[in-house]
Amino acid sequence: MSLLVSFPIYSHPHQEPMMNHKPPLISSTMMNKTPTVFYCFILTITITFVLLWGGGANATKHEDTIGIYELNNGHFSIKCTNWGAAIISVFLPDKNGEFTDVVLGYDSVETYKNDTTYFGSVVGRVANRIGGAQFTLNGTHYKLDANEHQNILHGGHRGFSDVVWKVIKHEKDGKSPRITFAYHSFDGEAGFPGDLKVMVTYALVGKYKLSVKMLAKPINKATPVNLAQHTYWNLGGHNSGDILSEKIQIFGSHITPTDDELIPTGEITSVKDTPYDFLEPSVIKNKIKDLPTGYDINYVLDDQEGKKMKVAAIVWDKKSKRSMKLTTDAPGVQFYTGNYVKDLKGKGGYVYEAHAGLCLETQGFPDAVNHPNFPSQIVNPGQIYKHHMLFAFSIDD
């Protein structure tokens, strides 16, 4: 099929989108075929996109049904829900073979509906913050749904974390368990332009590997797209206390500094001689003490010999001997240490406090729509946004 169809792929925000480029759908080779073959080809393409993206705005007879779905490959397991396409548990063995849930969350899906921490959710249409909740694109000024002071965070009051996603495919077990969620974001949702069809697939692709793949397809207008996965990790166990004793290495020698409202200034600065320097593995508590509340900053990931999938971070938990290596094709990663978590009743009645978990949100740079020097996040009709992250866990003896 790739020889016959040309769809530009927008996989790296470093690539400037071609604003006026309209690629040919049908090759000249196809046009020379018989009419029967030609129309069969058109029908195949149409059916493929109907199956892939759905026919309407999450149109399904079970449209409002919210469920919990498990993936289990015999070595570890996860559970997720179609409310916000959220990861709600990840059970991993420790050095003694004891399984523990290593992500923060709640006992019931109903509680997720009232969550303001974005536990485990997919956030968008544009993750992180947009200053002033506004931007200008192709001569049109867009005013967005401000939900954090005058700014917009993670898509507004009703971002992708607060909607019901459609379950496209679910394979609970077997060699490669997986689930795919889809959502149709309508034109004007939270103020963003154009209809956008989104898909997220979680898959267990190895003994201890979790793959997360995100796709988004603008239908009728150019739009910014920046999706992120917002799981809070605690490799010692969700109820083991804080993550300050965990060790982390972040493969970014620069950050995008922010103002008092956590909006990027537009600068890109070195981490050298600052508390943000995790180029060498360091225990979090040894550096967080130099910050007023904790970490909530975007790292610019270093180029790694031109590799498409780059190592973003590695986390180690000394007591359980669990570790997590995150690779991604995104240009940045937000390191957040759960600074504003307070008195949250979580799974099993355990109460989460500040620094109970850490987030590593691979992403495009925050507020990129208002900083031309940042990698563009604009995706045009005919292009497809792609974002891949791989969580590789290991257990040391």
CSV table of C-alpha atoms in Angstrom, one decimal:
chain,number,residue,atom,x,y,z
A,1,MET,CA,0.0,0.0,0.0
A,2,SER,CA,2.9,2.4,0.7
A,3,LEU,CA,3.7,2.4,-3.0
A,4,LEU,CA,0.3,3.6,-3.9
A,5,VAL,CA,-0.6,6.1,-1.1
A,6,SER,CA,1.3,9.1,0.0
A,7,PHE,CA,0.4,10.4,3.5
A,8,PRO,CA,2.9,12.9,5.0
A,9,ILE,CA,3.8,11.7,8.6
A,10,TYR,CA,4.3,14.3,11.3
A,11,SER,CA,6.2,12.3,13.8
A,12,HIS,CA,8.8,14.8,15.1
A,13,PRO,CA,7.9,18.3,16.0
A,14,HIS,CA,11.4,19.3,14.8
A,15,GLN,CA,10.0,18.9,11.3
A,16,GLU,CA,8.2,22.0,10.0
A,17,PRO,CA,4.8,21.1,8.6
A,18,MET,CA,4.2,21.9,5.0
A,19,MET,CA,1.3,24.4,5.3
A,20,ASN,CA,0.1,24.2,1.7
A,21,HIS,CA,1.3,20.8,0.6
A,22,LYS,CA,-1.4,18.5,-0.6
A,23,PRO,CA,0.1,15.1,-1.5
A,24,PRO,CA,-1.5,13.0,-4.2
A,25,LEU,CA,-3.7,10.2,-2.8
A,26,ILE,CA,-3.4,8.1,-5.9
A,27,SER,CA,-0.3,7.4,-7.8
A,28,SER,CA,-0.1,7.5,-11.6
A,29,THR,CA,0.5,3.8,-11.6
A,30,MET,CA,-2.8,3.2,-9.9
A,31,MET,CA,-4.6,5.5,-12.4
A,32,ASN,CA,-3.4,3.3,-15.3
A,33,LYS,CA,-5.1,0.2,-13.7
A,34,THR,CA,-8.5,-1.1,-14.8
A,35,PRO,CA,-11.5,0.7,-13.3
A,36,THR,CA,-12.4,-2.4,-11.3
A,37,VAL,CA,-9.0,-2.5,-9.6
A,38,PHE,CA,-9.1,1.3,-9.1
A,39,TYR,CA,-12.5,1.3,-7.3
A,40,CYS,CA,-11.5,-1.7,-5.2
A,41,PHE,CA,-8.5,0.3,-4.1
A,42,ILE,CA,-10.6,3.3,-3.2
A,43,LEU,CA,-13.0,1.1,-1.3
A,44,THR,CA,-10.1,-0.5,0.6
A,45,ILE,CA,-8.7,2.8,1.7
A,46,THR,CA,-12.2,4.0,2.8
A,47,ILE,CA,-12.9,0.9,4.8
A,48,THR,CA,-9.4,1.1,6.4
A,49,PHE,CA,-10.0,4.7,7.7
A,50,VAL,CA,-13.5,3.9,8.9
A,51,LEU,CA,-12.2,1.0,10.9
A,52,LEU,CA,-9.2,2.9,12.1
A,53,TRP,CA,-10.8,6.2,13.1
A,54,GLY,CA,-14.5,5.4,13.5
A,55,GLY,CA,-17.4,7.0,11.7
A,56,GLY,CA,-18.4,9.8,14.0
A,57,ALA,CA,-17.6,11.6,17.2
A,58,ASN,CA,-17.1,8.4,19.2
A,59,ALA,CA,-20.3,7.0,17.8
A,60,THR,CA,-20.9,3.6,19.3
A,61,LYS,CA,-23.8,1.9,20.9
A,62,HIS,CA,-21.7,1.7,24.1
A,63,GLU,CA,-20.6,5.3,23.8
A,64,ASP,CA,-20.9,6.2,27.5
A,65,THR,CA,-19.8,2.8,28.9
A,66,ILE,CA,-16.8,3.1,31.1
A,67,GLY,CA,-14.8,0.0,31.8
A,68,ILE,CA,-11.5,-1.4,33.2
A,69,TYR,CA,-9.3,-3.4,30.8
A,70,GLU,CA,-6.4,-5.7,31.7
A,71,LEU,CA,-3.3,-6.6,29.8
A,72,ASN,CA,-1.3,-9.5,31.1
A,73,ASN,CA,1.6,-11.3,29.5
A,74,GLY,CA,2.4,-13.6,32.4
A,75,HIS,CA,5.4,-11.5,33.5
A,76,PHE,CA,3.7,-8.3,34.5
A,77,SER,CA,0.2,-6.7,34.0
A,78,ILE,CA,-1.4,-3.4,33.6
A,79,LYS,CA,-5.0,-2.1,33.9
A,80,CYS,CA,-6.4,0.9,32.1
A,81,THR,CA,-9.8,2.5,31.6
A,82,ASN,CA,-11.4,4.3,28.7
A,83,TRP,CA,-12.1,7.3,30.9
A,84,GLY,CA,-9.2,9.5,29.8
A,85,ALA,CA,-7.5,6.4,28.3
A,86,ALA,CA,-5.8,6.2,31.6
A,87,ILE,CA,-3.3,3.7,33.0
A,88,ILE,CA,-4.7,2.8,36.5
A,89,SER,CA,-2.3,0.0,37.6
A,90,VAL,CA,1.1,-1.6,36.7
A,91,PHE,CA,2.0,-4.7,38.7
A,92,LEU,CA,5.7,-5.6,38.6
A,93,PRO,CA,7.7,-8.1,40.7
A,94,ASP,CA,10.5,-6.9,43.0
A,95,LYS,CA,13.8,-8.6,43.8
A,96,ASN,CA,11.9,-11.2,45.8
A,97,GLY,CA,9.3,-11.9,43.2
A,98,GLU,CA,6.6,-10.0,45.1
A,99,PHE,CA,4.2,-8.1,42.8
A,100,THR,CA,3.4,-4.5,43.6
A,101,ASP,CA,1.4,-1.8,41.9
A,102,VAL,CA,3.9,0.9,41.0
A,103,VAL,CA,1.5,3.7,39.8
A,104,LEU,CA,-0.6,6.1,41.8
A,105,GLY,CA,-4.4,6.0,41.4
A,106,TYR,CA,-7.8,5.3,42.8
A,107,ASP,CA,-9.9,2.2,43.6
A,108,SER,CA,-12.9,3.2,41.4
A,109,VAL,CA,-13.3,4.7,38.0
A,110,GLU,CA,-15.9,7.1,39.4
A,111,THR,CA,-13.1,8.7,41.5
A,112,TYR,CA,-11.1,9.3,38.3
A,113,LYS,CA,-14.0,11.5,37.0
A,114,ASN,CA,-13.4,14.0,39.8
A,115,ASP,CA,-9.5,13.8,39.7
A,116,THR,CA,-7.5,17.0,39.2
A,117,THR,CA,-4.1,15.4,39.2
A,118,TYR,CA,-4.4,13.6,35.8
A,119,PHE,CA,-3.5,10.3,37.4
A,120,GLY,CA,-2.5,8.0,34.5
A,121,SER,CA,-4.3,9.9,31.8
A,122,VAL,CA,-3.6,10.8,28.3
A,123,VAL,CA,-3.6,14.6,28.2
A,124,GLY,CA,-4.3,16.9,25.2
A,125,ARG,CA,-5.2,18.2,22.7
A,126,VAL,CA,-2.1,20.2,23.8
A,127,ALA,CA,-0.4,18.8,26.9
A,128,ASN,CA,1.3,21.1,29.4
A,129,ARG,CA,0.6,24.9,29.4
A,130,ILE,CA,-0.2,27.5,26.8
A,131,GLY,CA,0.4,31.0,28.1
A,132,GLY,CA,-2.6,33.3,28.2
A,133,ALA,CA,-4.7,30.5,26.8
A,134,GLN,CA,-4.3,31.9,23.3
A,135,PHE,CA,-2.3,31.6,20.1
A,136,THR,CA,-2.5,32.8,16.5
A,137,LEU,CA,-2.4,30.4,13.5
A,138,ASN,CA,-2.6,31.2,9.8
A,139,GLY,CA,-3.9,34.7,10.7
A,140,THR,CA,-6.7,33.5,13.0
A,141,HIS,CA,-6.5,34.3,16.8
A,142,TYR,CA,-7.7,31.4,19.0
A,143,LYS,CA,-8.8,32.0,22.6
A,144,LEU,CA,-8.8,28.8,24.6
A,145,ASP,CA,-10.5,27.4,27.7
A,146,ALA,CA,-8.3,28.8,30.5
A,147,ASN,CA,-8.3,26.4,33.5
A,148,GLU,CA,-5.2,27.5,35.5
A,149,HIS,CA,-5.2,31.2,36.2
A,150,GLN,CA,-5.2,32.9,32.8
A,151,ASN,CA,-3.5,29.9,31.1
A,152,ILE,CA,-4.6,26.6,29.8
A,153,LEU,CA,-3.2,23.3,31.2
A,154,HIS,CA,-3.5,19.9,29.6
A,155,GLY,CA,-6.3,20.8,27.2
A,156,GLY,CA,-8.6,22.9,29.5
A,157,HIS,CA,-11.4,22.0,31.9
A,158,ARG,CA,-12.5,19.1,29.6
A,159,GLY,CA,-9.3,17.9,28.0
A,160,PHE,CA,-8.7,14.4,26.7
A,161,SER,CA,-8.3,13.2,30.3
A,162,ASP,CA,-11.9,13.9,31.1
A,163,VAL,CA,-13.8,12.2,28.2
A,164,VAL,CA,-14.9,8.7,27.4
A,165,TRP,CA,-12.7,7.0,24.7
A,166,LYS,CA,-13.9,4.3,22.4
A,167,VAL,CA,-12.3,0.9,22.7
A,168,ILE,CA,-11.3,-0.2,19.2
A,169,LYS,CA,-9.4,-3.4,20.0
A,170,HIS,CA,-8.6,-5.3,23.2
A,171,GLU,CA,-6.4,-8.4,23.5
A,172,LYS,CA,-6.1,-9.2,27.2
A,173,ASP,CA,-3.3,-11.8,27.0
A,174,GLY,CA,-1.2,-13.9,24.7
A,175,LYS,CA,2.2,-13.0,23.2
A,176,SER,CA,1.5,-9.3,22.8
A,177,PRO,CA,-1.5,-8.1,24.8
A,178,ARG,CA,-2.8,-4.7,23.7
A,179,ILE,CA,-5.6,-2.2,23.7
A,180,THR,CA,-6.4,0.7,21.4
A,181,PHE,CA,-8.5,3.7,22.4
A,182,ALA,CA,-9.9,6.3,20.0
A,183,TYR,CA,-11.4,9.7,20.5
A,184,HIS,CA,-12.9,12.3,18.1
A,185,SER,CA,-12.2,15.8,19.3
A,186,PHE,CA,-14.6,18.2,17.7
A,187,ASP,CA,-13.9,21.6,16.1
A,188,GLY,CA,-13.8,24.2,18.7
A,189,GLU,CA,-13.3,21.9,21.7
A,190,ALA,CA,-11.6,23.9,24.4
A,191,GLY,CA,-11.2,26.5,21.7
A,192,PHE,CA,-8.8,24.5,19.4
A,193,PRO,CA,-9.4,24.6,15.7
A,194,GLY,CA,-10.7,21.7,13.6
A,195,ASP,CA,-11.9,18.1,14.2
A,196,LEU,CA,-9.1,15.8,15.4
A,197,LYS,CA,-9.2,12.0,15.5
A,198,VAL,CA,-6.9,10.5,18.1
A,199,MET,CA,-5.8,6.9,18.9
A,200,VAL,CA,-3.7,5.5,21.7
A,201,THR,CA,-2.4,2.0,21.9
A,202,TYR,CA,-1.0,0.3,25.0
A,203,ALA,CA,0.9,-2.9,24.4
A,204,LEU,CA,3.0,-5.3,26.4
A,205,VAL,CA,5.8,-6.0,23.8
A,206,GLY,CA,8.4,-7.8,25.8
A,207,LYS,CA,8.9,-9.5,29.2
A,208,TYR,CA,8.9,-6.2,31.0
A,209,LYS,CA,8.2,-3.7,28.3
A,210,LEU,CA,5.2,-1.3,27.9
A,211,SER,CA,4.8,0.4,24.6
A,212,VAL,CA,2.6,3.5,24.2
A,213,LYS,CA,1.8,4.8,20.7
A,214,MET,CA,-0.2,7.9,20.0
A,215,LEU,CA,-1.6,9.0,16.6
A,216,ALA,CA,-3.7,12.0,15.7
A,217,LYS,CA,-5.2,13.0,12.4
A,218,PRO,CA,-6.6,16.6,11.7
A,219,ILE,CA,-9.7,16.4,9.5
A,220,ASN,CA,-10.4,19.9,8.3
A,221,LYS,CA,-8.1,22.6,9.9
A,222,ALA,CA,-4.5,23.0,10.9
A,223,THR,CA,-4.2,22.6,14.7
A,224,PRO,CA,-1.5,22.2,17.4
A,225,VAL,CA,-1.2,18.7,18.8
A,226,ASN,CA,0.9,17.6,21.7
A,227,LEU,CA,-0.2,14.5,23.5
A,228,ALA,CA,1.4,13.1,26.7
A,229,GLN,CA,1.0,10.2,29.1
A,230,HIS,CA,0.6,11.4,32.7
A,231,THR,CA,1.2,8.4,34.9
A,232,TYR,CA,2.7,8.9,38.4
A,233,TRP,CA,5.3,6.3,39.0
A,234,ASN,CA,6.7,5.0,42.4
A,235,LEU,CA,8.9,2.0,41.7
A,236,GLY,CA,8.8,1.1,45.4
A,237,GLY,CA,5.1,0.7,45.2
A,238,HIS,CA,2.2,3.2,45.1
A,239,ASN,CA,1.9,3.0,48.9
A,240,SER,CA,5.5,3.0,49.8
A,241,GLY,CA,5.9,6.7,50.6
A,242,ASP,CA,7.6,9.3,48.6
A,243,ILE,CA,10.0,9.0,45.6
A,244,LEU,CA,12.7,11.2,47.0
A,245,SER,CA,15.1,8.3,47.6
A,246,GLU,CA,14.8,7.1,44.1
A,247,LYS,CA,17.7,7.7,41.7
A,248,ILE,CA,17.1,9.3,38.3
A,249,GLN,CA,19.1,10.1,35.2
A,250,ILE,CA,17.7,12.5,32.6
A,251,PHE,CA,19.3,12.6,29.2
A,252,GLY,CA,18.8,16.3,28.6
A,253,SER,CA,21.5,18.9,29.1
A,254,HIS,CA,19.1,21.8,28.6
A,255,ILE,CA,15.7,22.9,29.9
A,256,THR,CA,13.1,25.5,28.9
A,257,PRO,CA,12.9,27.7,32.0
A,258,THR,CA,9.6,29.2,33.1
A,259,ASP,CA,8.1,32.2,34.8
A,260,ASP,CA,6.2,32.2,38.1
A,261,GLU,CA,3.1,30.6,36.4
A,262,LEU,CA,5.3,27.8,34.8
A,263,ILE,CA,5.0,29.3,31.3
A,264,PRO,CA,8.2,29.0,29.3
A,265,THR,CA,10.1,32.2,28.8
A,266,GLY,CA,11.3,31.1,25.3
A,267,GLU,CA,14.8,30.6,26.5
A,268,ILE,CA,16.7,27.3,26.3
A,269,THR,CA,19.3,27.1,29.0
A,270,SER,CA,22.0,24.7,30.2
A,271,VAL,CA,21.4,22.5,33.3
A,272,LYS,CA,25.1,22.8,34.2
A,273,ASP,CA,25.7,23.9,37.8
A,274,THR,CA,22.0,23.9,38.6
A,275,PRO,CA,19.7,21.5,40.6
A,276,TYR,CA,18.3,20.4,37.2
A,277,ASP,CA,21.4,18.5,36.2
A,278,PHE,CA,20.7,14.8,36.2
A,279,LEU,CA,23.0,13.9,33.4
A,280,GLU,CA,24.6,11.6,35.9
A,281,PRO,CA,22.4,9.3,38.1
A,282,SER,CA,21.5,11.2,41.2
A,283,VAL,CA,19.2,10.6,44.2
A,284,ILE,CA,16.3,13.0,43.9
A,285,LYS,CA,16.3,14.3,47.5
A,286,ASN,CA,19.9,15.4,47.1
A,287,LYS,CA,18.9,18.0,44.6
A,288,ILE,CA,15.3,18.8,45.2
A,289,LYS,CA,16.2,20.6,48.4
A,290,ASP,CA,17.5,23.4,46.3
A,291,LEU,CA,14.1,24.1,44.8
A,292,PRO,CA,11.1,25.8,46.5
A,293,THR,CA,8.5,23.0,45.8
A,294,GLY,CA,10.1,20.4,43.5
A,295,TYR,CA,10.6,19.6,39.8
A,296,ASP,CA,8.1,20.6,37.1
A,297,ILE,CA,10.2,21.4,34.1
A,298,ASN,CA,10.7,20.4,30.5
A,299,TYR,CA,14.0,18.9,29.5
A,300,VAL,CA,15.3,19.2,25.9
A,301,LEU,CA,16.4,15.7,25.1
A,302,ASP,CA,20.0,15.4,23.7
A,303,ASP,CA,20.6,14.0,20.3
A,304,GLN,CA,21.8,10.5,20.5
A,305,GLU,CA,23.6,9.8,17.3
A,306,GLY,CA,20.6,10.5,15.2
A,307,LYS,CA,18.5,7.8,16.7
A,308,LYS,CA,14.7,8.2,16.3
A,309,MET,CA,14.0,6.6,19.7
A,310,LYS,CA,16.1,8.4,22.3
A,311,VAL,CA,16.6,7.5,26.0
A,312,ALA,CA,14.7,10.2,28.0
A,313,ALA,CA,15.3,9.0,31.5
A,314,ILE,CA,16.2,6.0,33.8
A,315,VAL,CA,14.8,5.6,37.3
A,316,TRP,CA,16.1,3.2,40.0
A,317,ASP,CA,14.5,2.1,43.3
A,318,LYS,CA,17.1,0.8,45.6
A,319,LYS,CA,14.9,-1.1,48.0
A,320,SER,CA,12.8,-3.1,45.5
A,321,LYS,CA,15.6,-3.3,42.9
A,322,ARG,CA,13.1,-2.2,40.2
A,323,SER,CA,14.2,0.2,37.4
A,324,MET,CA,12.5,1.9,34.5
A,325,LYS,CA,14.1,3.1,31.3
A,326,LEU,CA,12.0,5.4,29.1
A,327,THR,CA,12.7,6.0,25.4
A,328,THR,CA,10.8,8.2,23.1
A,329,ASP,CA,10.7,9.9,19.7
A,330,ALA,CA,9.5,13.2,21.3
A,331,PRO,CA,11.9,16.2,21.6
A,332,GLY,CA,11.3,16.8,25.3
A,333,VAL,CA,10.3,15.3,28.7
A,334,GLN,CA,8.5,17.0,31.6
A,335,PHE,CA,9.9,15.9,34.9
A,336,TYR,CA,7.3,16.4,37.6
A,337,THR,CA,7.7,15.3,41.2
A,338,GLY,CA,4.0,15.5,42.3
A,339,ASN,CA,4.6,18.8,44.1
A,340,TYR,CA,0.9,19.6,44.5
A,341,VAL,CA,-0.4,16.2,45.6
A,342,LYS,CA,-1.9,16.6,49.0
A,343,ASP,CA,-4.2,14.5,51.2
A,344,LEU,CA,-5.4,12.4,48.3
A,345,LYS,CA,-7.1,9.1,49.3
A,346,GLY,CA,-5.8,6.6,46.8
A,347,LYS,CA,-5.9,2.8,46.3
A,348,GLY,CA,-6.6,0.8,49.4
A,349,GLY,CA,-7.3,3.9,51.3
A,350,TYR,CA,-3.6,5.0,51.2
A,351,VAL,CA,-3.3,8.8,51.4
A,352,TYR,CA,-0.9,10.3,48.9
A,353,GLU,CA,1.1,13.4,49.8
A,354,ALA,CA,3.6,15.6,47.9
A,355,HIS,CA,6.2,13.6,46.0
A,356,ALA,CA,4.3,10.4,46.3
A,357,GLY,CA,5.1,9.7,42.6
A,358,LEU,CA,7.0,11.2,39.7
A,359,CYS,CA,5.9,11.8,36.2
A,360,LEU,CA,8.0,11.6,33.0
A,361,GLU,CA,5.9,13.1,30.3
A,362,THR,CA,7.5,12.9,26.9
A,363,GLN,CA,6.2,15.7,24.8
A,364,GLY,CA,6.7,18.7,22.5
A,365,PHE,CA,7.9,21.8,24.3
A,366,PRO,CA,5.3,23.7,26.4
A,367,ASP,CA,3.7,26.8,24.9
A,368,ALA,CA,5.4,26.1,21.6
A,369,VAL,CA,2.6,27.8,19.7
A,370,ASN,CA,3.8,31.1,21.2
A,371,HIS,CA,7.5,30.6,20.7
A,372,PRO,CA,8.7,30.3,17.1
A,373,ASN,CA,12.1,29.1,18.2
A,374,PHE,CA,10.6,25.9,19.7
A,375,PRO,CA,9.9,22.9,17.5
A,376,SER,CA,6.5,23.4,15.8
A,377,GLN,CA,3.5,21.4,17.0
A,378,ILE,CA,1.2,22.4,14.1
A,379,VAL,CA,-0.3,19.5,12.2
A,380,ASN,CA,-2.2,20.0,8.9
A,381,PRO,CA,-5.0,18.0,7.3
A,382,GLY,CA,-3.3,15.2,5.4
A,383,GLN,CA,-0.6,14.8,8.0
A,384,ILE,CA,-0.5,12.4,10.9
A,385,TYR,CA,0.9,13.2,14.3
A,386,LYS,CA,2.9,10.3,15.9
A,387,HIS,CA,4.3,9.9,19.3
A,388,HIS,CA,5.9,6.7,20.7
A,389,MET,CA,7.2,6.0,24.1
A,390,LEU,CA,8.6,2.7,25.5
A,391,PHE,CA,8.9,1.9,29.2
A,392,ALA,CA,11.4,-0.9,29.8
A,393,PHE,CA,11.4,-2.3,33.3
A,394,SER,CA,14.0,-4.5,34.9
A,395,ILE,CA,14.5,-6.2,38.3
A,396,ASP,CA,18.0,-6.6,39.6
A,397,ASP,CA,18.9,-9.6,41.7
